[in-house]
Amino acid sequence: MADELFTSESVAIGHPDKLCDAISDAIVDACLSIDNNARVAVETSVKGGVEKGLILLAGEVTLSGEHPDYESVARKTAAAIGYDSHSIGFDSRTESRCEVIVKITAQAANISQGVNNSEQGAGDQGLMFGYACTETENYDVLEGRYFPLAAALSQRLTRRMTNARDDGTLPWARPDAKSQVTIQYHDGKPSKVHTVVIAIQHDDNLKSNFGDDEVAEREYITEEIKKHVVEHAIPEELLADGYRLVVNGTGRFADPGGPYADAGLTGRKIIVDTYGGMGRHGGGAFSGKDPSKVDRSAAYAARWAAKHVVAAGLASKCEIQLAYVIGVAEPVSVRAESFGTSTLSDTELTKRVNSVFDFTPKSIAKALDLLRPIYSSTAAGGHFGRTPGIDGEFPWEVLSQDKLDSLQN
């Protein structure tokens, strides 16, 4: 079989769309902190301006108790990410630099009656996918993730860029950044990293250190990214045969950037949030939604089930599809697919998954303990393939020995 290439990307928490996801998920957490049965569906949009930036919050929230201060949540979240200076493209801290518009109403009654009944029906119709594979299992730093390799590495790169900026390793770096990783496959298996692409916003004054020589500035940034990001985040054996590195392909990515250069919106990075294009996506975004929304909770449950199938040794690739009707608890369909990597038929695999996992929204929330403020850590760096307890809670990444045993028998 000829060598093949596959590419995935990721974006850092300072990317305008991820900034919006972070604000929306901070609102979800704030509401769940007040009422663990809160119903939340909030979208965020941001845009920087020459004189003043804008954060727009729009959606529906129903909860028991006093509502959180949505404006304060939004400002604090954006500032914590690094948008606290007009010079870099956005200063969320004050009204003089950033306007916050809040348009949040209660959940519609027709939706509420279907979700709040004793069976807790699905919050909407839709289809969700979960995916797992063995591509990461040969590398110590990635073992146990059961995740597509290109997606895992691109996520690690953006998280590393954020950490290197926060800890001062890259003092010239700004919050906005993106990564892209191309993996070369041989006989259907990952063999090496072929290409790494990085875009990272930087201090506009950095070039003064090089006599305003933009070529020298770019070479410096490239070497710093290579040393402190790429070769820090990617396993050495995947880089041993050489790789192509492209940093800031347009030449410079200087202040101002972030929301000044590009408007942001919640839910625009759904493939970045999931499997980097290797597994399918049902279409619904996650951020800004409470767990009664199956766009979020059922996608988590499908990933949980698929990961168990692969970890149990029943397949080296598994995709689970779920589908729901609004107001109805039981999914209208459950399907497991192994892409020919299992000794079991997909029909038998589906039967075992159905017998081990309960995919009703109420049972998903209980099994994964989702009615808690755990969602801010999911807003950047991917919702899947994460390390529970280090990256955040991520209970859908935790394997259950009982479920592994049940799937095998």
mmCIF file of C-alpha atoms in Angstrom:
data_model
loop_
_atom_site.group_PDB
_atom_site.id
_atom_site.type_symbol
_atom_site.label_atom_id
_atom_site.label_comp_id
_atom_site.label_asym_id
_atom_site.label_seq_id
_atom_site.Cartn_x
_atom_site.Cartn_y
_atom_site.Cartn_z
ATOM 1 C CA MET A 1 0.000 0.000 0.000
ATOM 2 C CA ALA A 2 1.312 3.458 -0.905
ATOM 3 C CA ASP A 3 2.013 6.023 1.804
ATOM 4 C CA GLU A 4 -0.914 8.307 2.572
ATOM 5 C CA LEU A 5 -1.253 11.623 4.391
ATOM 6 C CA PHE A 6 -3.934 12.847 6.812
ATOM 7 C CA THR A 7 -4.108 16.286 8.425
ATOM 8 C CA SER A 8 -5.888 17.686 11.480
ATOM 9 C CA GLU A 9 -5.859 21.155 13.026
ATOM 10 C CA SER A 10 -6.456 22.757 16.402
ATOM 11 C CA VAL A 11 -6.839 26.316 17.648
ATOM 12 C CA ALA A 12 -5.730 27.825 20.959
ATOM 13 C CA ILE A 13 -8.050 29.258 23.582
ATOM 14 C CA GLY A 14 -7.138 32.765 22.389
ATOM 15 C CA HIS A 15 -8.526 32.151 18.910
ATOM 16 C CA PRO A 16 -11.657 34.340 18.589
ATOM 17 C CA ASP A 17 -14.003 31.362 18.130
ATOM 18 C CA LYS A 18 -12.474 29.552 21.107
ATOM 19 C CA LEU A 19 -12.709 32.734 23.175
ATOM 20 C CA CYS A 20 -16.449 32.609 22.469
ATOM 21 C CA ASP A 21 -16.627 28.914 23.412
ATOM 22 C CA ALA A 22 -14.807 29.713 26.659
ATOM 23 C CA ILE A 23 -17.223 32.486 27.573
ATOM 24 C CA SER A 24 -20.242 30.334 26.741
ATOM 25 C CA ASP A 25 -18.931 27.417 28.812
ATOM 26 C CA ALA A 26 -18.048 29.729 31.700
ATOM 27 C CA ILE A 27 -21.705 30.767 31.684
ATOM 28 C CA VAL A 28 -22.803 27.111 31.695
ATOM 29 C CA ASP A 29 -20.569 26.472 34.714
ATOM 30 C CA ALA A 30 -21.826 29.588 36.497
ATOM 31 C CA CYS A 31 -25.430 28.476 36.014
ATOM 32 C CA LEU A 32 -24.774 24.867 37.086
ATOM 33 C CA SER A 33 -23.033 26.213 40.201
ATOM 34 C CA ILE A 34 -26.351 27.823 41.159
ATOM 35 C CA ASP A 35 -28.705 25.056 39.981
ATOM 36 C CA ASN A 36 -27.460 21.685 38.738
ATOM 37 C CA ASN A 37 -30.664 21.313 36.716
ATOM 38 C CA ALA A 38 -30.210 24.652 34.962
ATOM 39 C CA ARG A 39 -31.162 24.757 31.313
ATOM 40 C CA VAL A 40 -28.574 26.722 29.379
ATOM 41 C CA ALA A 41 -28.089 27.478 25.689
ATOM 42 C CA VAL A 42 -25.915 30.560 25.249
ATOM 43 C CA GLU A 43 -24.039 31.756 22.189
ATOM 44 C CA THR A 44 -21.247 34.334 22.282
ATOM 45 C CA SER A 45 -19.928 36.590 19.541
ATOM 46 C CA VAL A 46 -16.899 38.878 19.843
ATOM 47 C CA LYS A 47 -15.346 41.556 17.682
ATOM 48 C CA GLY A 48 -12.565 44.005 18.387
ATOM 49 C CA GLY A 49 -12.663 47.584 17.192
ATOM 50 C CA VAL A 50 -10.408 50.594 16.661
ATOM 51 C CA GLU A 51 -11.848 52.274 19.744
ATOM 52 C CA LYS A 52 -14.029 49.654 21.397
ATOM 53 C CA GLY A 53 -14.617 45.898 21.338
ATOM 54 C CA LEU A 54 -17.890 43.998 21.597
ATOM 55 C CA ILE A 55 -19.069 40.871 23.395
ATOM 56 C CA LEU A 56 -22.600 39.767 22.521
ATOM 57 C CA LEU A 57 -24.306 37.123 24.672
ATOM 58 C CA ALA A 58 -27.533 35.639 23.302
ATOM 59 C CA GLY A 59 -29.535 32.597 24.278
ATOM 60 C CA GLU A 60 -31.845 30.995 26.805
ATOM 61 C CA VAL A 61 -31.346 30.194 30.481
ATOM 62 C CA THR A 62 -33.818 28.785 32.988
ATOM 63 C CA LEU A 63 -32.703 28.071 36.548
ATOM 64 C CA SER A 64 -33.856 28.096 40.159
ATOM 65 C CA GLY A 65 -32.218 31.000 41.953
ATOM 66 C CA GLU A 66 -30.647 34.295 41.034
ATOM 67 C CA HIS A 67 -28.996 34.426 37.638
ATOM 68 C CA PRO A 68 -25.236 34.940 37.501
ATOM 69 C CA ASP A 69 -23.846 38.277 36.381
ATOM 70 C CA TYR A 70 -23.390 37.314 32.734
ATOM 71 C CA GLU A 71 -21.479 40.458 31.854
ATOM 72 C CA SER A 72 -18.982 39.901 34.659
ATOM 73 C CA VAL A 73 -18.494 36.242 33.680
ATOM 74 C CA ALA A 74 -17.775 37.250 30.090
ATOM 75 C CA ARG A 75 -15.325 40.020 30.997
ATOM 76 C CA LYS A 76 -13.398 37.909 33.516
ATOM 77 C CA THR A 77 -13.154 34.931 31.159
ATOM 78 C CA ALA A 78 -11.791 37.001 28.285
ATOM 79 C CA ALA A 79 -9.310 38.809 30.540
ATOM 80 C CA ALA A 80 -8.063 35.521 32.035
ATOM 81 C CA ILE A 81 -7.363 34.226 28.524
ATOM 82 C CA GLY A 82 -5.166 37.266 27.905
ATOM 83 C CA TYR A 83 -7.436 39.817 26.290
ATOM 84 C CA ASP A 84 -6.742 42.594 28.746
ATOM 85 C CA SER A 85 -5.032 45.119 26.497
ATOM 86 C CA HIS A 86 -6.343 47.164 23.586
ATOM 87 C CA SER A 87 -2.872 47.048 22.039
ATOM 88 C CA ILE A 88 -3.140 43.325 21.316
ATOM 89 C CA GLY A 89 -6.595 43.627 19.796
ATOM 90 C CA PHE A 90 -9.075 43.336 22.670
ATOM 91 C CA ASP A 91 -9.463 44.608 26.230
ATOM 92 C CA SER A 92 -12.477 43.022 27.909
ATOM 93 C CA ARG A 93 -12.057 44.591 31.333
ATOM 94 C CA THR A 94 -13.871 47.913 31.112
ATOM 95 C CA GLU A 95 -16.924 49.427 29.463
ATOM 96 C CA SER A 96 -14.753 52.131 27.906
ATOM 97 C CA ARG A 97 -12.822 49.500 25.935
ATOM 98 C CA CYS A 98 -15.435 46.758 25.515
ATOM 99 C CA GLU A 99 -19.219 46.816 25.331
ATOM 100 C CA VAL A 100 -21.106 43.740 26.578
ATOM 101 C CA ILE A 101 -24.642 43.209 25.271
ATOM 102 C CA VAL A 102 -26.762 40.561 27.034
ATOM 103 C CA LYS A 103 -29.816 39.108 25.279
ATOM 104 C CA ILE A 104 -30.707 36.050 27.368
ATOM 105 C CA THR A 105 -34.282 34.867 27.892
ATOM 106 C CA ALA A 106 -35.926 31.767 29.420
ATOM 107 C CA GLN A 107 -36.101 28.381 27.689
ATOM 108 C CA ALA A 108 -39.157 28.028 25.432
ATOM 109 C CA ALA A 109 -42.106 26.317 27.135
ATOM 110 C CA ASN A 110 -42.591 23.706 24.401
ATOM 111 C CA ILE A 111 -38.980 22.575 24.748
ATOM 112 C CA SER A 112 -39.092 22.705 28.533
ATOM 113 C CA GLN A 113 -42.100 20.398 28.853
ATOM 114 C CA GLY A 114 -40.380 17.686 26.807
ATOM 115 C CA VAL A 115 -37.090 17.913 28.672
ATOM 116 C CA ASN A 116 -38.383 18.301 32.229
ATOM 117 C CA ASN A 117 -40.789 15.348 32.292
ATOM 118 C CA SER A 118 -40.033 12.313 34.491
ATOM 119 C CA GLU A 119 -38.319 10.486 31.629
ATOM 120 C CA GLN A 120 -36.268 13.567 30.680
ATOM 121 C CA GLY A 121 -36.607 13.525 26.937
ATOM 122 C CA ALA A 122 -33.882 14.703 24.601
ATOM 123 C CA GLY A 123 -33.551 18.475 24.352
ATOM 124 C CA ASP A 124 -33.655 18.341 20.563
ATOM 125 C CA GLN A 125 -33.664 16.004 17.608
ATOM 126 C CA GLY A 126 -30.308 15.183 16.092
ATOM 127 C CA LEU A 127 -27.543 12.699 15.515
ATOM 128 C CA MET A 128 -24.266 12.385 17.389
ATOM 129 C CA PHE A 129 -21.067 10.419 16.791
ATOM 130 C CA GLY A 130 -18.360 9.045 19.049
ATOM 131 C CA TYR A 131 -15.050 7.681 17.772
ATOM 132 C CA ALA A 132 -12.004 5.860 19.123
ATOM 133 C CA CYS A 133 -8.968 4.119 17.638
ATOM 134 C CA THR A 134 -5.580 2.732 18.660
ATOM 135 C CA GLU A 135 -3.351 5.258 16.837
ATOM 136 C CA THR A 136 -2.011 6.912 19.997
ATOM 137 C CA GLU A 137 -1.294 3.738 21.944
ATOM 138 C CA ASN A 138 2.335 3.234 20.858
ATOM 139 C CA TYR A 139 3.510 6.520 22.419
ATOM 140 C CA ASP A 140 4.017 6.955 26.164
ATOM 141 C CA VAL A 141 2.753 10.525 26.361
ATOM 142 C CA LEU A 142 -0.382 9.611 24.392
ATOM 143 C CA GLU A 143 -1.122 6.121 25.670
ATOM 144 C CA GLY A 144 -4.623 5.519 26.965
ATOM 145 C CA ARG A 145 -6.193 8.201 24.792
ATOM 146 C CA TYR A 146 -7.463 5.905 22.019
ATOM 147 C CA PHE A 147 -7.573 8.862 19.683
ATOM 148 C CA PRO A 148 -6.618 9.838 16.100
ATOM 149 C CA LEU A 149 -2.926 10.754 16.088
ATOM 150 C CA ALA A 150 -3.072 13.933 13.986
ATOM 151 C CA ALA A 151 -5.841 15.348 16.166
ATOM 152 C CA ALA A 152 -4.038 14.396 19.381
ATOM 153 C CA LEU A 153 -0.821 16.103 18.294
ATOM 154 C CA SER A 154 -2.438 19.260 16.956
ATOM 155 C CA GLN A 155 -4.295 19.614 20.271
ATOM 156 C CA ARG A 156 -1.070 19.123 22.225
ATOM 157 C CA LEU A 157 0.606 21.854 20.187
ATOM 158 C CA THR A 158 -2.041 24.490 20.872
ATOM 159 C CA ARG A 159 -2.175 23.635 24.570
ATOM 160 C CA ARG A 160 1.616 23.878 24.681
ATOM 161 C CA MET A 161 1.615 27.295 22.999
ATOM 162 C CA THR A 162 -0.857 28.574 25.582
ATOM 163 C CA ASN A 163 1.187 27.153 28.465
ATOM 164 C CA ALA A 164 4.462 28.524 27.053
ATOM 165 C CA ARG A 165 2.932 31.988 26.817
ATOM 166 C CA ASP A 166 1.468 31.790 30.315
ATOM 167 C CA ASP A 167 4.692 30.578 31.988
ATOM 168 C CA GLY A 168 6.923 33.096 30.202
ATOM 169 C CA THR A 169 8.764 30.631 27.963
ATOM 170 C CA LEU A 170 7.502 32.605 24.954
ATOM 171 C CA PRO A 171 7.098 36.122 26.403
ATOM 172 C CA TRP A 172 6.438 37.634 22.971
ATOM 173 C CA ALA A 173 3.507 35.302 22.248
ATOM 174 C CA ARG A 174 -0.109 36.450 22.250
ATOM 175 C CA PRO A 175 -3.284 34.404 22.963
ATOM 176 C CA ASP A 176 -4.324 33.747 19.345
ATOM 177 C CA ALA A 177 -2.729 30.644 17.824
ATOM 178 C CA LYS A 178 -3.417 27.673 15.547
ATOM 179 C CA SER A 179 -1.719 24.388 14.739
ATOM 180 C CA GLN A 180 -1.940 21.797 11.995
ATOM 181 C CA VAL A 181 -0.325 18.358 11.853
ATOM 182 C CA THR A 182 0.003 16.066 8.839
ATOM 183 C CA ILE A 183 0.678 12.398 9.591
ATOM 184 C CA GLN A 184 2.221 10.052 7.044
ATOM 185 C CA TYR A 185 0.712 6.561 7.053
ATOM 186 C CA HIS A 186 2.393 3.405 5.793
ATOM 187 C CA ASP A 187 0.274 0.301 5.218
ATOM 188 C CA GLY A 188 -2.585 2.045 6.989
ATOM 189 C CA LYS A 189 -0.612 2.823 10.163
ATOM 190 C CA PRO A 190 0.964 6.121 11.312
ATOM 191 C CA SER A 191 4.691 6.180 10.546
ATOM 192 C CA LYS A 192 5.860 9.781 11.103
ATOM 193 C CA VAL A 193 4.963 13.440 11.293
ATOM 194 C CA HIS A 194 5.162 14.821 7.777
ATOM 195 C CA THR A 195 4.361 18.533 8.290
ATOM 196 C CA VAL A 196 3.630 20.869 11.197
ATOM 197 C CA VAL A 197 2.009 24.246 10.580
ATOM 198 C CA ILE A 198 1.887 26.874 13.320
ATOM 199 C CA ALA A 199 0.300 30.316 13.379
ATOM 200 C CA ILE A 200 1.000 32.316 16.518
ATOM 201 C CA GLN A 201 0.214 35.957 17.225
ATOM 202 C CA HIS A 202 3.233 37.876 18.518
ATOM 203 C CA ASP A 203 4.311 41.223 19.913
ATOM 204 C CA ASP A 204 4.587 43.739 17.081
ATOM 205 C CA ASN A 205 7.669 45.238 18.728
ATOM 206 C CA LEU A 206 9.579 41.949 18.531
ATOM 207 C CA LYS A 207 11.132 42.913 15.194
ATOM 208 C CA SER A 208 12.910 45.858 16.853
ATOM 209 C CA ASN A 209 15.178 43.248 18.490
ATOM 210 C CA PHE A 210 16.390 42.366 14.997
ATOM 211 C CA GLY A 211 16.861 45.837 13.565
ATOM 212 C CA ASP A 212 13.393 45.672 11.990
ATOM 213 C CA ASP A 213 14.593 42.716 9.915
ATOM 214 C CA GLU A 214 11.399 40.689 9.441
ATOM 215 C CA VAL A 215 13.286 37.697 8.007
ATOM 216 C CA ALA A 216 15.474 37.475 11.108
ATOM 217 C CA GLU A 217 12.418 37.918 13.311
ATOM 218 C CA ARG A 218 10.607 35.060 11.551
ATOM 219 C CA GLU A 219 13.651 32.782 11.793
ATOM 220 C CA TYR A 220 13.827 33.481 15.532
ATOM 221 C CA ILE A 221 10.138 32.732 16.062
ATOM 222 C CA THR A 222 10.442 29.538 14.015
ATOM 223 C CA GLU A 223 13.392 28.288 16.077
ATOM 224 C CA GLU A 224 11.637 29.118 19.339
ATOM 225 C CA ILE A 225 8.486 27.289 18.218
ATOM 226 C CA LYS A 226 10.525 24.317 17.061
ATOM 227 C CA LYS A 227 12.384 24.035 20.366
ATOM 228 C CA HIS A 228 9.756 24.990 22.926
ATOM 229 C CA VAL A 229 6.548 23.835 21.252
ATOM 230 C CA VAL A 230 6.914 21.238 18.487
ATOM 231 C CA GLU A 231 9.771 19.180 19.926
ATOM 232 C CA HIS A 232 8.345 19.608 23.415
ATOM 233 C CA ALA A 233 4.848 18.338 22.531
ATOM 234 C CA ILE A 234 5.400 15.693 19.852
ATOM 235 C CA PRO A 235 7.054 12.330 20.672
ATOM 236 C CA GLU A 236 10.658 12.273 19.444
ATOM 237 C CA GLU A 237 10.238 9.060 17.449
ATOM 238 C CA LEU A 238 7.606 10.702 15.236
ATOM 239 C CA LEU A 239 10.039 13.489 14.294
ATOM 240 C CA ALA A 240 13.181 11.361 13.909
ATOM 241 C CA ASP A 241 12.976 11.042 10.105
ATOM 242 C CA GLY A 242 12.667 14.796 9.641
ATOM 243 C CA TYR A 243 9.608 16.939 9.120
ATOM 244 C CA ARG A 244 8.544 20.165 7.485
ATOM 245 C CA LEU A 245 7.794 23.098 9.799
ATOM 246 C CA VAL A 246 5.923 26.202 8.654
ATOM 247 C CA VAL A 247 5.458 29.054 11.138
ATOM 248 C CA ASN A 248 3.314 32.107 10.312
ATOM 249 C CA GLY A 249 3.002 31.381 6.615
ATOM 250 C CA THR A 250 2.161 34.995 5.702
ATOM 251 C CA GLY A 251 5.427 36.174 7.253
ATOM 252 C CA ARG A 252 4.104 37.986 10.340
ATOM 253 C CA PHE A 253 1.140 37.575 12.689
ATOM 254 C CA ALA A 254 1.627 40.625 14.888
ATOM 255 C CA ASP A 255 -0.518 42.832 17.132
ATOM 256 C CA PRO A 256 -3.300 43.621 16.899
ATOM 257 C CA GLY A 257 -4.820 40.172 16.380
ATOM 258 C CA GLY A 258 -7.446 38.067 18.093
ATOM 259 C CA PRO A 259 -11.002 39.461 17.820
ATOM 260 C CA TYR A 260 -9.655 42.660 16.242
ATOM 261 C CA ALA A 261 -8.451 40.741 13.206
ATOM 262 C CA ASP A 262 -11.203 38.122 13.090
ATOM 263 C CA ALA A 263 -14.697 38.046 14.615
ATOM 264 C CA GLY A 264 -15.483 35.071 16.837
ATOM 265 C CA LEU A 265 -18.587 32.942 17.338
ATOM 266 C CA THR A 266 -19.484 30.014 19.595
ATOM 267 C CA GLY A 267 -19.591 26.623 17.888
ATOM 268 C CA ARG A 268 -17.576 27.341 14.747
ATOM 269 C CA LYS A 269 -14.805 24.867 15.591
ATOM 270 C CA ILE A 270 -16.763 21.619 15.942
ATOM 271 C CA ILE A 271 -14.238 19.455 14.084
ATOM 272 C CA VAL A 272 -11.413 20.916 16.170
ATOM 273 C CA ASP A 273 -13.516 20.032 19.227
ATOM 274 C CA THR A 274 -13.903 16.380 18.203
ATOM 275 C CA TYR A 275 -11.692 14.122 16.069
ATOM 276 C CA GLY A 276 -9.935 16.430 13.631
ATOM 277 C CA GLY A 277 -11.930 15.093 10.702
ATOM 278 C CA MET A 278 -10.982 11.455 11.270
ATOM 279 C CA GLY A 279 -14.363 10.621 12.817
ATOM 280 C CA ARG A 280 -17.715 11.996 11.703
ATOM 281 C CA HIS A 281 -19.575 14.778 13.493
ATOM 282 C CA GLY A 282 -23.337 15.100 13.814
ATOM 283 C CA GLY A 283 -23.293 18.853 13.372
ATOM 284 C CA GLY A 284 -24.281 20.188 16.791
ATOM 285 C CA ALA A 285 -21.792 22.265 18.769
ATOM 286 C CA PHE A 286 -21.049 21.563 22.442
ATOM 287 C CA SER A 287 -20.045 24.783 24.158
ATOM 288 C CA GLY A 288 -22.712 26.912 25.818
ATOM 289 C CA LYS A 289 -25.081 23.975 26.346
ATOM 290 C CA ASP A 290 -26.077 22.213 29.558
ATOM 291 C CA PRO A 291 -26.099 18.367 29.646
ATOM 292 C CA SER A 292 -29.820 18.084 28.830
ATOM 293 C CA LYS A 293 -28.778 19.039 25.289
ATOM 294 C CA VAL A 294 -27.920 15.735 23.610
ATOM 295 C CA ASP A 295 -25.724 17.589 21.133
ATOM 296 C CA ARG A 296 -23.319 17.651 24.040
ATOM 297 C CA SER A 297 -24.128 14.814 26.453
ATOM 298 C CA ALA A 298 -24.886 12.136 23.848
ATOM 299 C CA ALA A 299 -21.715 12.988 21.913
ATOM 300 C CA TYR A 300 -19.823 12.458 25.171
ATOM 301 C CA ALA A 301 -21.639 9.168 25.772
ATOM 302 C CA ALA A 302 -20.936 7.972 22.226
ATOM 303 C CA ARG A 303 -17.224 8.715 22.686
ATOM 304 C CA TRP A 304 -17.308 6.901 26.067
ATOM 305 C CA ALA A 305 -18.845 3.814 24.463
ATOM 306 C CA ALA A 306 -16.515 3.828 21.441
ATOM 307 C CA LYS A 307 -13.462 4.161 23.689
ATOM 308 C CA HIS A 308 -14.599 1.152 25.721
ATOM 309 C CA VAL A 309 -15.068 -0.949 22.580
ATOM 310 C CA VAL A 310 -11.502 -0.229 21.435
ATOM 311 C CA ALA A 311 -9.965 -0.503 24.919
ATOM 312 C CA ALA A 312 -11.708 -3.875 25.359
ATOM 313 C CA GLY A 313 -9.883 -5.131 22.272
ATOM 314 C CA LEU A 314 -13.050 -5.657 20.249
ATOM 315 C CA ALA A 315 -11.876 -3.373 17.419
ATOM 316 C CA SER A 316 -8.970 -1.087 16.565
ATOM 317 C CA LYS A 317 -11.415 1.539 15.268
ATOM 318 C CA CYS A 318 -14.952 2.143 16.427
ATOM 319 C CA GLU A 319 -17.569 4.751 15.650
ATOM 320 C CA ILE A 320 -20.875 4.958 17.524
ATOM 321 C CA GLN A 321 -23.837 6.852 16.073
ATOM 322 C CA LEU A 322 -26.819 7.905 18.195
ATOM 323 C CA ALA A 323 -29.974 9.692 17.050
ATOM 324 C CA TYR A 324 -32.785 11.304 19.061
ATOM 325 C CA VAL A 325 -36.249 12.857 18.828
ATOM 326 C CA ILE A 326 -36.994 15.968 20.870
ATOM 327 C CA GLY A 327 -38.871 15.100 24.073
ATOM 328 C CA VAL A 328 -38.180 11.347 23.766
ATOM 329 C CA ALA A 329 -35.687 9.694 26.100
ATOM 330 C CA GLU A 330 -34.671 6.566 24.174
ATOM 331 C CA PRO A 331 -32.542 7.143 21.078
ATOM 332 C CA VAL A 332 -34.290 6.227 17.828
ATOM 333 C CA SER A 333 -31.149 4.478 16.640
ATOM 334 C CA VAL A 334 -27.822 3.176 17.954
ATOM 335 C CA ARG A 335 -25.156 1.954 15.537
ATOM 336 C CA ALA A 336 -21.615 0.712 16.048
ATOM 337 C CA GLU A 337 -19.165 0.435 13.155
ATOM 338 C CA SER A 338 -15.695 -1.126 13.299
ATOM 339 C CA PHE A 339 -14.533 -0.399 9.714
ATOM 340 C CA GLY A 340 -13.581 -4.049 9.328
ATOM 341 C CA THR A 341 -11.197 -3.993 12.313
ATOM 342 C CA SER A 342 -13.233 -6.357 14.533
ATOM 343 C CA THR A 343 -13.697 -10.116 14.511
ATOM 344 C CA LEU A 344 -17.314 -9.393 15.449
ATOM 345 C CA SER A 345 -19.913 -8.220 12.974
ATOM 346 C CA ASP A 346 -21.097 -4.632 13.354
ATOM 347 C CA THR A 347 -24.519 -6.052 14.197
ATOM 348 C CA GLU A 348 -23.066 -8.008 17.130
ATOM 349 C CA LEU A 349 -20.963 -5.030 18.183
ATOM 350 C CA THR A 350 -24.067 -2.817 18.207
ATOM 351 C CA LYS A 351 -25.947 -5.424 20.248
ATOM 352 C CA ARG A 352 -23.191 -5.518 22.889
ATOM 353 C CA VAL A 353 -22.955 -1.725 23.080
ATOM 354 C CA ASN A 354 -26.730 -1.472 23.512
ATOM 355 C CA SER A 355 -26.696 -4.045 26.297
ATOM 356 C CA VAL A 356 -23.909 -2.308 28.265
ATOM 357 C CA PHE A 357 -24.675 1.413 27.821
ATOM 358 C CA ASP A 358 -27.890 3.314 28.550
ATOM 359 C CA PHE A 359 -28.108 6.261 26.162
ATOM 360 C CA THR A 360 -31.126 8.042 27.633
ATOM 361 C CA PRO A 361 -30.214 11.638 28.600
ATOM 362 C CA LYS A 362 -31.021 11.095 32.272
ATOM 363 C CA SER A 363 -28.863 7.955 32.470
ATOM 364 C CA ILE A 364 -25.999 9.587 30.576
ATOM 365 C CA ALA A 365 -25.989 12.519 33.009
ATOM 366 C CA LYS A 366 -26.008 10.143 35.988
ATOM 367 C CA ALA A 367 -23.368 7.712 34.677
ATOM 368 C CA LEU A 368 -20.960 10.505 33.730
ATOM 369 C CA ASP A 369 -21.931 12.843 36.594
ATOM 370 C CA LEU A 370 -22.517 15.692 34.163
ATOM 371 C CA LEU A 371 -24.690 17.996 36.291
ATOM 372 C CA ARG A 372 -21.650 19.861 37.592
ATOM 373 C CA PRO A 373 -19.663 22.937 36.551
ATOM 374 C CA ILE A 374 -16.965 20.996 34.660
ATOM 375 C CA TYR A 375 -17.205 22.491 31.190
ATOM 376 C CA SER A 376 -14.827 25.452 31.096
ATOM 377 C CA SER A 377 -11.851 23.114 30.695
ATOM 378 C CA THR A 378 -13.426 21.621 27.566
ATOM 379 C CA ALA A 379 -13.650 24.944 25.729
ATOM 380 C CA ALA A 380 -10.167 24.664 24.185
ATOM 381 C CA GLY A 381 -7.760 21.836 23.459
ATOM 382 C CA GLY A 382 -10.453 19.371 22.420
ATOM 383 C CA HIS A 383 -13.306 17.649 24.222
ATOM 384 C CA PHE A 384 -11.876 14.154 23.651
ATOM 385 C CA GLY A 385 -8.551 12.374 24.003
ATOM 386 C CA ARG A 386 -7.817 14.350 27.167
ATOM 387 C CA THR A 387 -6.287 13.182 30.465
ATOM 388 C CA PRO A 388 -8.897 13.206 33.274
ATOM 389 C CA GLY A 389 -7.671 14.842 36.461
ATOM 390 C CA ILE A 390 -4.864 16.707 34.685
ATOM 391 C CA ASP A 391 -6.569 18.505 31.804
ATOM 392 C CA GLY A 392 -9.890 18.712 33.687
ATOM 393 C CA GLU A 393 -12.668 16.327 34.679
ATOM 394 C CA PHE A 394 -13.532 14.679 31.315
ATOM 395 C CA PRO A 395 -15.476 11.739 32.846
ATOM 396 C CA TRP A 396 -16.312 10.397 29.375
ATOM 397 C CA GLU A 397 -12.597 9.596 29.008
ATOM 398 C CA VAL A 398 -12.554 7.376 32.124
ATOM 399 C CA LEU A 399 -12.747 3.634 31.463
ATOM 400 C CA SER A 400 -14.916 1.360 33.608
ATOM 401 C CA GLN A 401 -13.577 -2.139 34.218
ATOM 402 C CA ASP A 402 -17.121 -3.432 34.672
ATOM 403 C CA LYS A 403 -18.129 -2.140 31.248
ATOM 404 C CA LEU A 404 -14.955 -3.488 29.628
ATOM 405 C CA ASP A 405 -15.687 -6.918 31.116
ATOM 406 C CA SER A 406 -19.341 -6.775 30.043
ATOM 407 C CA LEU A 407 -18.433 -5.891 26.454
ATOM 408 C CA GLN A 408 -15.989 -8.798 26.263
ATOM 409 C CA ASN A 409 -18.484 -11.400 27.522
#
